[in-house]
Amino acid sequence: MGKRKKGRKLECKIPHKIHSLLRLAYFVEIENLDYHYFLPLFFDGLCETEFPYEFFARQGVHDLLEHGGNKILPVVPQLIIPIKNALNLRNRQIMCTTLKVIQHLVVSAEMVGEALVPYYRQILPVLSIYKDKDVNLGDGIEYSQQKRENIAVLIQETLELFERYGGENAYINIKYMIPSYWSCM
């Protein structure tokens, strides 16, 4: 994202801290942004771990998904490679962020969940590796669940959203790629 940012001007910036909350300020209305350029750019930035690039990517994705509506569905095929790249890094922080973004993507607009089904074979292999690697502390307390940073829990939530929003063929495709998955419906 840092390299691509230098090539074309981003339509947003980080304003001064307001009540200690960071957000992006856009130079144009979010709805008027070129979703075919900016949504894949922000998804590509999910691999970033340095501030401000990580923040731009994460917040930009959520802002565009929140306001995108019918502009999101046509861009879905362009988002698969950035999602796959982020998951294949197998970095805990990046995987958690990417899973949360995927969850937001699935519910962001109609038919997006169904549009992702043909791409399960590219997204799910990495998830199958981590699905059952839950943290076992015995009688200890696992605080990552409160922060939504437990990868196994996020994967289970994501798979359930895939099944709910993916239409009639979603479960069959999930079960093929992740045999240990049980239907939530």
Coordinates of N, CA and C in Angstrom, one line a residue:
M1 N 0.8 -1.2 0.0 CA 0.0 0.0 0.0 C 0.9 1.2 0.0
G2 N 2.0 1.2 0.7 CA 2.9 2.3 0.8 C 3.4 2.7 -0.6
K3 N 3.8 1.6 -1.4 CA 4.3 1.8 -2.7 C 3.2 2.3 -3.7
R4 N 2.0 1.8 -3.6 CA 0.9 2.2 -4.4 C 0.4 3.6 -4.1
K5 N 0.5 4.0 -2.8 CA 0.1 5.3 -2.4 C 0.9 6.4 -3.2
K6 N 2.1 6.1 -3.4 CA 3.0 7.1 -4.0 C 2.6 7.3 -5.5
G7 N 2.0 6.3 -6.1 CA 1.7 6.4 -7.6 C 0.4 7.2 -7.8
R8 N -0.6 7.2 -7.0 CA -1.8 7.9 -7.2 C -2.2 8.5 -5.9
K9 N -2.8 9.7 -5.9 CA -3.1 10.4 -4.7 C -4.3 9.7 -4.0
L10 N -4.1 9.4 -2.7 CA -5.2 8.9 -1.9 C -6.2 10.0 -1.7
E11 N -7.5 9.6 -1.7 CA -8.5 10.6 -1.5 C -8.9 10.8 0.0
C12 N -7.9 10.5 0.9 CA -8.2 10.6 2.3 C -6.9 10.9 3.1
K13 N -7.1 11.4 4.3 CA -6.0 11.6 5.2 C -6.4 11.4 6.6
I14 N -5.4 11.3 7.5 CA -5.7 11.2 9.0 C -5.7 12.6 9.6
P15 N -6.9 13.1 10.0 CA -6.9 14.4 10.6 C -6.3 14.3 12.0
H16 N -6.1 15.5 12.7 CA -5.6 15.5 14.0 C -6.5 14.6 14.9
K17 N -5.9 14.1 16.0 CA -6.8 13.3 16.9 C -7.9 14.1 17.4
I18 N -9.1 13.5 17.4 CA -10.3 14.1 17.9 C -10.8 13.2 19.0
H19 N -10.7 13.6 20.2 CA -11.1 12.8 21.4 C -10.4 11.5 21.4
S20 N -9.1 11.5 21.0 CA -8.2 10.4 21.0 C -8.7 9.2 20.1
L21 N -9.6 9.5 19.2 CA -10.1 8.5 18.2 C -9.5 8.8 16.9
L22 N -8.9 7.8 16.2 CA -8.4 8.1 14.9 C -9.5 7.7 13.9
R23 N -9.5 8.4 12.8 CA -10.4 8.1 11.7 C -9.8 8.7 10.4
L24 N -10.4 8.4 9.3 CA -10.0 9.0 8.1 C -10.9 10.1 7.7
A25 N -10.3 11.1 7.1 CA -11.1 12.3 6.6 C -10.9 12.2 5.1
Y26 N -12.0 12.1 4.4 CA -12.0 12.0 2.9 C -12.2 13.3 2.2
F27 N -11.5 13.5 1.1 CA -11.6 14.8 0.4 C -12.8 14.9 -0.5
V28 N -13.4 13.7 -0.7 CA -14.7 13.6 -1.5 C -15.6 12.7 -0.7
E29 N -16.9 12.7 -1.1 CA -17.8 11.8 -0.4 C -17.4 10.4 -0.7
I30 N -17.5 9.5 0.3 CA -17.1 8.1 0.2 C -17.8 7.4 -1.0
E31 N -19.1 7.8 -1.1 CA -19.9 7.2 -2.1 C -19.4 7.5 -3.6
N32 N -18.7 8.6 -3.7 CA -18.2 9.1 -5.0 C -16.8 8.5 -5.3
L33 N -16.2 7.8 -4.4 CA -14.8 7.2 -4.7 C -14.9 6.1 -5.8
D34 N -13.8 5.9 -6.5 CA -13.7 4.8 -7.5 C -13.5 3.5 -6.7
Y35 N -14.6 2.8 -6.5 CA -14.5 1.5 -5.8 C -13.6 0.5 -6.5
H36 N -13.5 0.5 -7.8 CA -12.7 -0.5 -8.5 C -11.2 -0.2 -8.3
Y37 N -10.9 1.0 -7.9 CA -9.5 1.3 -7.6 C -9.2 1.2 -6.1
F38 N -10.0 1.9 -5.3 CA -9.7 2.1 -3.9 C -10.0 0.9 -3.0
L39 N -11.1 0.1 -3.3 CA -11.4 -1.0 -2.4 C -10.3 -2.1 -2.5
P40 N -9.9 -2.5 -3.8 CA -8.7 -3.4 -3.8 C -7.4 -2.9 -3.3
L41 N -7.2 -1.6 -3.4 CA -6.0 -0.9 -2.8 C -6.0 -1.1 -1.3
F42 N -7.2 -0.8 -0.7 CA -7.2 -0.9 0.8 C -7.1 -2.4 1.2
F43 N -7.8 -3.3 0.5 CA -7.6 -4.7 0.8 C -6.2 -5.2 0.6
D44 N -5.5 -4.7 -0.4 CA -4.1 -5.0 -0.6 C -3.3 -4.5 0.6
G45 N -3.7 -3.4 1.2 CA -3.0 -2.9 2.4 C -3.2 -3.7 3.7
L46 N -4.1 -4.7 3.7 CA -4.3 -5.5 4.9 C -3.0 -6.2 5.3
C47 N -2.1 -6.4 4.4 CA -0.8 -7.0 4.7 C 0.2 -6.1 5.5
E48 N -0.1 -4.9 5.5 CA 0.7 -3.9 6.2 C 0.6 -4.0 7.7
T49 N 1.8 -3.8 8.4 CA 1.8 -3.8 9.9 C 2.3 -2.5 10.4
E50 N 2.7 -1.6 9.6 CA 3.3 -0.3 10.1 C 2.2 0.7 10.0
F51 N 2.2 1.6 11.1 CA 1.4 2.8 11.0 C 2.0 3.8 10.1
P52 N 1.3 4.5 9.3 CA -0.1 4.7 9.1 C -0.7 3.8 8.1
Y53 N 0.1 3.0 7.4 CA -0.4 2.2 6.3 C -1.4 1.1 6.8
E54 N -1.1 0.5 7.9 CA -2.1 -0.5 8.4 C -3.4 0.2 8.8
F55 N -3.3 1.4 9.4 CA -4.5 2.1 9.7 C -5.3 2.5 8.5
F56 N -4.6 3.1 7.5 CA -5.3 3.5 6.3 C -6.1 2.3 5.7
A57 N -5.4 1.1 5.6 CA -6.0 0.0 5.0 C -7.2 -0.5 5.7
R58 N -7.0 -0.7 7.0 CA -8.1 -1.2 7.9 C -9.3 -0.3 7.9
Q59 N -9.1 1.0 8.2 CA -10.2 1.9 8.3 C -10.8 2.2 6.9
G60 N -9.9 2.3 5.9 CA -10.4 2.5 4.5 C -11.4 1.4 4.0
V61 N -11.0 0.1 4.3 CA -11.8 -1.0 4.0 C -13.2 -0.9 4.7
H62 N -13.1 -0.7 6.0 CA -14.4 -0.6 6.7 C -15.3 0.6 6.3
D63 N -14.7 1.7 6.0 CA -15.4 2.9 5.6 C -16.1 2.6 4.2
L64 N -15.3 2.0 3.3 CA -15.9 1.7 2.0 C -17.0 0.7 2.0
L65 N -16.8 -0.4 2.8 CA -17.8 -1.4 3.0 C -19.1 -0.9 3.6
E66 N -18.9 0.1 4.6 CA -20.0 0.7 5.3 C -20.9 1.5 4.3
H67 N -20.3 2.2 3.4 CA -21.0 3.1 2.5 C -21.1 2.6 1.1
G68 N -20.6 1.5 0.7 CA -20.5 1.0 -0.7 C -21.8 0.6 -1.3
G69 N -22.6 -0.1 -0.6 CA -23.9 -0.6 -1.1 C -23.7 -1.5 -2.4
N70 N -24.3 -1.1 -3.5 CA -24.3 -1.9 -4.7 C -23.0 -1.7 -5.5
K71 N -22.0 -0.9 -5.0 CA -20.7 -0.7 -5.7 C -19.8 -1.8 -5.2
I72 N -20.1 -2.6 -4.2 CA -19.2 -3.6 -3.7 C -19.2 -4.9 -4.5
L73 N -20.4 -5.4 -4.9 CA -20.5 -6.6 -5.6 C -19.6 -6.7 -6.8
P74 N -19.6 -5.7 -7.7 CA -18.8 -5.9 -8.9 C -17.3 -5.9 -8.6
V75 N -16.8 -5.5 -7.5 CA -15.4 -5.5 -7.1 C -14.9 -6.8 -6.5
V76 N -15.9 -7.6 -6.0 CA -15.5 -8.8 -5.3 C -14.4 -9.6 -5.9
P77 N -14.4 -9.9 -7.2 CA -13.3 -10.7 -7.8 C -11.9 -10.1 -7.7
Q78 N -11.9 -8.8 -7.6 CA -10.6 -8.1 -7.4 C -10.1 -8.2 -6.0
L79 N -10.9 -8.6 -5.1 CA -10.5 -8.6 -3.7 C -10.0 -10.0 -3.2
I80 N -10.1 -11.0 -4.1 CA -9.7 -12.4 -3.7 C -8.2 -12.5 -3.5
I81 N -7.5 -12.0 -4.4 CA -6.0 -12.1 -4.3 C -5.5 -11.4 -3.1
P82 N -5.9 -10.1 -2.9 CA -5.4 -9.5 -1.6 C -5.8 -10.2 -0.4
I83 N -7.0 -10.8 -0.3 CA -7.4 -11.6 0.8 C -6.5 -12.8 1.0
K84 N -6.3 -13.5 -0.1 CA -5.5 -14.7 -0.1 C -4.1 -14.4 0.3
N85 N -3.5 -13.3 -0.2 CA -2.2 -12.9 0.2 C -2.0 -12.6 1.6
A86 N -3.0 -11.9 2.2 CA -3.0 -11.5 3.6 C -3.1 -12.8 4.5
L87 N -4.0 -13.7 4.1 CA -4.1 -14.9 4.9 C -2.9 -15.8 4.8
N88 N -2.2 -15.8 3.6 CA -1.1 -16.7 3.4 C 0.2 -16.2 4.2
L89 N 0.2 -14.9 4.6 CA 1.3 -14.5 5.4 C 1.4 -15.2 6.8
R90 N 0.2 -15.7 7.2 CA 0.1 -16.4 8.5 C 0.6 -15.7 9.7
N91 N 0.5 -14.4 9.6 CA 0.8 -13.5 10.7 C -0.5 -13.3 11.5
R92 N -0.4 -13.6 12.8 CA -1.6 -13.6 13.7 C -2.4 -12.3 13.6
Q93 N -1.7 -11.1 13.7 CA -2.4 -9.8 13.6 C -3.0 -9.6 12.3
I94 N -2.3 -9.9 11.2 CA -2.9 -9.7 9.9 C -4.1 -10.7 9.6
M95 N -3.9 -11.9 10.1 CA -5.1 -12.9 9.9 C -6.3 -12.4 10.6
C96 N -6.1 -11.9 11.9 CA -7.3 -11.4 12.6 C -8.0 -10.3 11.9
T97 N -7.2 -9.3 11.5 CA -7.7 -8.2 10.8 C -8.4 -8.6 9.5
T98 N -7.8 -9.5 8.8 CA -8.4 -9.9 7.5 C -9.7 -10.7 7.7
L99 N -9.7 -11.5 8.8 CA -11.0 -12.3 9.0 C -12.1 -11.3 9.4
K100 N -11.8 -10.3 10.2 CA -12.8 -9.3 10.6 C -13.3 -8.6 9.3
V101 N -12.4 -8.3 8.4 CA -12.8 -7.6 7.2 C -13.6 -8.5 6.3
I102 N -13.3 -9.8 6.2 CA -14.1 -10.7 5.4 C -15.5 -10.8 6.0
Q103 N -15.6 -10.8 7.3 CA -16.9 -10.8 7.9 C -17.7 -9.6 7.6
H104 N -17.1 -8.4 7.6 CA -17.8 -7.2 7.2 C -18.1 -7.2 5.7
L105 N -17.2 -7.7 4.9 CA -17.5 -7.8 3.5 C -18.7 -8.7 3.2
V106 N -18.8 -9.8 3.8 CA -20.0 -10.8 3.6 C -21.3 -10.1 3.8
V107 N -21.4 -9.3 4.9 CA -22.7 -8.7 5.3 C -22.8 -7.3 4.7
S108 N -21.9 -6.8 3.9 CA -21.9 -5.4 3.5 C -22.9 -5.1 2.4
A109 N -23.2 -6.0 1.6 CA -24.2 -5.8 0.5 C -24.8 -7.1 0.1
E110 N -26.0 -7.0 -0.5 CA -26.7 -8.2 -1.0 C -25.8 -8.9 -2.0
M111 N -25.9 -10.3 -2.0 CA -25.3 -11.2 -3.0 C -23.8 -11.3 -2.8
V112 N -23.1 -10.5 -1.9 CA -21.7 -10.6 -1.8 C -21.3 -12.0 -1.2
G113 N -22.1 -12.5 -0.3 CA -21.8 -13.8 0.3 C -21.8 -14.9 -0.8
E114 N -22.8 -14.8 -1.7 CA -23.0 -15.7 -2.7 C -21.9 -15.6 -3.8
A115 N -21.4 -14.3 -4.0 CA -20.4 -14.1 -5.0 C -19.0 -14.6 -4.5
L116 N -18.9 -14.8 -3.2 CA -17.6 -15.4 -2.7 C -17.5 -16.9 -2.8
V117 N -18.6 -17.6 -3.0 CA -18.6 -19.1 -3.0 C -17.6 -19.6 -4.0
P118 N -17.6 -19.1 -5.2 CA -16.6 -19.7 -6.2 C -15.2 -19.5 -5.8
Y119 N -14.9 -18.6 -4.9 CA -13.5 -18.4 -4.4 C -13.1 -19.1 -3.1
Y120 N -14.0 -19.9 -2.6 CA -13.7 -20.6 -1.4 C -12.4 -21.4 -1.5
R121 N -12.2 -22.0 -2.7 CA -11.0 -22.8 -2.8 C -9.7 -22.0 -2.7
Q122 N -9.8 -20.7 -2.9 CA -8.6 -19.9 -2.7 C -8.5 -19.3 -1.3
I123 N -9.6 -19.2 -0.6 CA -9.6 -18.5 0.7 C -9.5 -19.6 1.8
L124 N -10.2 -20.7 1.7 CA -10.4 -21.6 2.8 C -9.2 -22.5 3.2
P125 N -8.3 -22.8 2.3 CA -7.2 -23.7 2.7 C -6.4 -23.2 3.9
V126 N -6.1 -21.9 4.0 CA -5.4 -21.4 5.1 C -6.2 -21.5 6.4
L127 N -7.5 -21.2 6.2 CA -8.4 -21.3 7.3 C -8.5 -22.7 7.9
S128 N -8.5 -23.7 7.0 CA -8.6 -25.0 7.5 C -7.4 -25.4 8.4
I129 N -6.2 -24.8 8.2 CA -5.1 -25.1 9.0 C -5.3 -24.6 10.4
Y130 N -5.9 -23.4 10.5 CA -6.0 -22.7 11.9 C -7.3 -22.9 12.5
K131 N -8.3 -23.6 11.9 CA -9.6 -23.7 12.4 C -9.7 -24.4 13.8
D132 N -8.9 -25.4 13.9 CA -9.0 -26.2 15.2 C -7.8 -25.9 16.1
K133 N -7.0 -24.9 15.8 CA -5.9 -24.5 16.7 C -6.3 -23.5 17.7
D134 N -7.3 -23.9 18.5 CA -7.7 -23.0 19.6 C -6.7 -23.0 20.7
V135 N -6.7 -22.0 21.5 CA -5.8 -21.9 22.6 C -6.4 -22.6 23.8
N136 N -5.6 -23.6 24.3 CA -6.1 -24.3 25.5 C -5.3 -24.0 26.7
L137 N -5.8 -23.3 27.6 CA -5.1 -22.8 28.8 C -5.6 -23.6 30.0
G138 N -6.3 -24.7 29.8 CA -6.9 -25.4 31.0 C -7.9 -24.6 31.7
D139 N -7.6 -24.3 32.9 CA -8.6 -23.5 33.7 C -8.2 -22.0 33.7
G140 N -7.3 -21.6 32.8 CA -6.9 -20.2 32.7 C -7.9 -19.4 31.9
I141 N -7.7 -18.1 31.8 CA -8.6 -17.2 31.1 C -7.9 -16.8 29.8
E142 N -8.6 -16.9 28.7 CA -8.1 -16.6 27.3 C -8.7 -15.2 27.0
Y143 N -7.8 -14.2 27.1 CA -8.3 -12.8 26.9 C -8.4 -12.4 25.5
S144 N -7.8 -13.1 24.6 CA -7.9 -12.8 23.2 C -9.3 -12.9 22.6
Q145 N -10.2 -13.6 23.3 CA -11.6 -13.7 22.8 C -12.3 -12.4 23.1
Q146 N -12.0 -11.7 24.2 CA -12.6 -10.5 24.5 C -12.2 -9.4 23.4
K147 N -11.0 -9.5 23.0 CA -10.4 -8.5 22.0 C -10.7 -8.9 20.6
R148 N -11.4 -10.1 20.4 CA -11.7 -10.6 19.1 C -10.3 -10.9 18.3
E149 N -9.4 -11.5 19.0 CA -8.1 -11.8 18.4 C -7.8 -13.3 18.5
N150 N -8.8 -14.1 18.8 CA -8.6 -15.6 18.8 C -8.9 -16.1 17.4
I151 N -7.9 -16.5 16.7 CA -8.0 -16.9 15.3 C -9.0 -18.0 15.1
A152 N -9.0 -19.0 15.9 CA -9.9 -20.1 15.7 C -11.4 -19.7 15.9
V153 N -11.7 -18.8 16.8 CA -13.0 -18.3 17.0 C -13.4 -17.4 15.8
L154 N -12.5 -16.6 15.3 CA -12.8 -15.7 14.2 C -13.0 -16.6 12.9
I155 N -12.3 -17.6 12.8 CA -12.5 -18.5 11.6 C -13.9 -19.2 11.7
Q156 N -14.2 -19.6 12.9 CA -15.6 -20.3 13.0 C -16.7 -19.3 12.7
E157 N -16.5 -18.0 13.2 CA -17.5 -17.0 12.9 C -17.6 -16.7 11.4
T158 N -16.4 -16.6 10.8 CA -16.4 -16.3 9.3 C -17.0 -17.5 8.5
L159 N -16.7 -18.7 8.9 CA -17.3 -19.8 8.2 C -18.9 -19.9 8.3
E160 N -19.3 -19.5 9.5 CA -20.8 -19.5 9.8 C -21.4 -18.4 8.9
L161 N -20.7 -17.2 8.8 CA -21.3 -16.2 7.9 C -21.3 -16.6 6.5
F162 N -20.2 -17.3 6.0 CA -20.1 -17.8 4.7 C -21.3 -18.7 4.4
E163 N -21.7 -19.6 5.4 CA -22.8 -20.5 5.2 C -24.1 -19.8 5.2
R164 N -24.3 -18.8 6.1 CA -25.6 -18.1 6.1 C -25.8 -17.3 4.9
Y165 N -24.8 -16.6 4.4 CA -25.0 -15.6 3.3 C -24.6 -16.2 2.0
G166 N -24.0 -17.4 1.9 CA -23.5 -17.9 0.7 C -24.5 -18.7 -0.2
G167 N -25.7 -18.8 0.2 CA -26.7 -19.5 -0.6 C -26.7 -21.0 -0.4
E168 N -27.4 -21.7 -1.2 CA -27.6 -23.1 -1.0 C -26.3 -24.0 -1.2
N169 N -25.3 -23.5 -2.0 CA -24.1 -24.3 -2.2 C -23.0 -24.0 -1.3
A170 N -23.2 -23.1 -0.4 CA -22.1 -22.6 0.5 C -21.6 -23.8 1.4
Y171 N -22.6 -24.4 2.1 CA -22.2 -25.5 3.0 C -21.4 -26.6 2.4
I172 N -21.9 -27.0 1.2 CA -21.2 -28.1 0.5 C -19.8 -27.7 0.2
N173 N -19.6 -26.5 -0.3 CA -18.2 -26.0 -0.6 C -17.3 -25.9 0.6
I174 N -17.9 -25.4 1.7 CA -17.1 -25.2 2.9 C -16.7 -26.6 3.4
K175 N -17.7 -27.5 3.5 CA -17.4 -28.9 4.0 C -16.4 -29.6 3.1
Y176 N -16.4 -29.4 1.8 CA -15.4 -30.0 1.0 C -14.0 -29.5 1.3
M177 N -13.8 -28.2 1.6 CA -12.5 -27.6 1.9 C -12.1 -27.8 3.4
I178 N -13.1 -27.9 4.3 CA -12.8 -28.0 5.7 C -13.8 -29.1 6.2
P179 N -13.3 -30.3 6.2 CA -14.2 -31.5 6.6 C -14.7 -31.4 8.0
S180 N -13.9 -30.8 8.9 CA -14.3 -30.7 10.3 C -15.4 -29.7 10.6
Y181 N -15.8 -28.9 9.6 CA -16.8 -27.9 9.8 C -18.2 -28.5 9.9
W182 N -19.0 -28.1 10.9 CA -20.4 -28.6 11.0 C -21.3 -27.4 10.8
S183 N -22.4 -27.7 10.1 CA -23.4 -26.6 9.8 C -23.9 -25.9 11.0
C184 N -24.1 -24.6 10.8 CA -24.7 -23.8 11.9 C -26.1 -23.6 11.7
M185 N -26.7 -24.1 10.6 CA -28.1 -23.9 10.3 C -28.9 -25.1 10.5

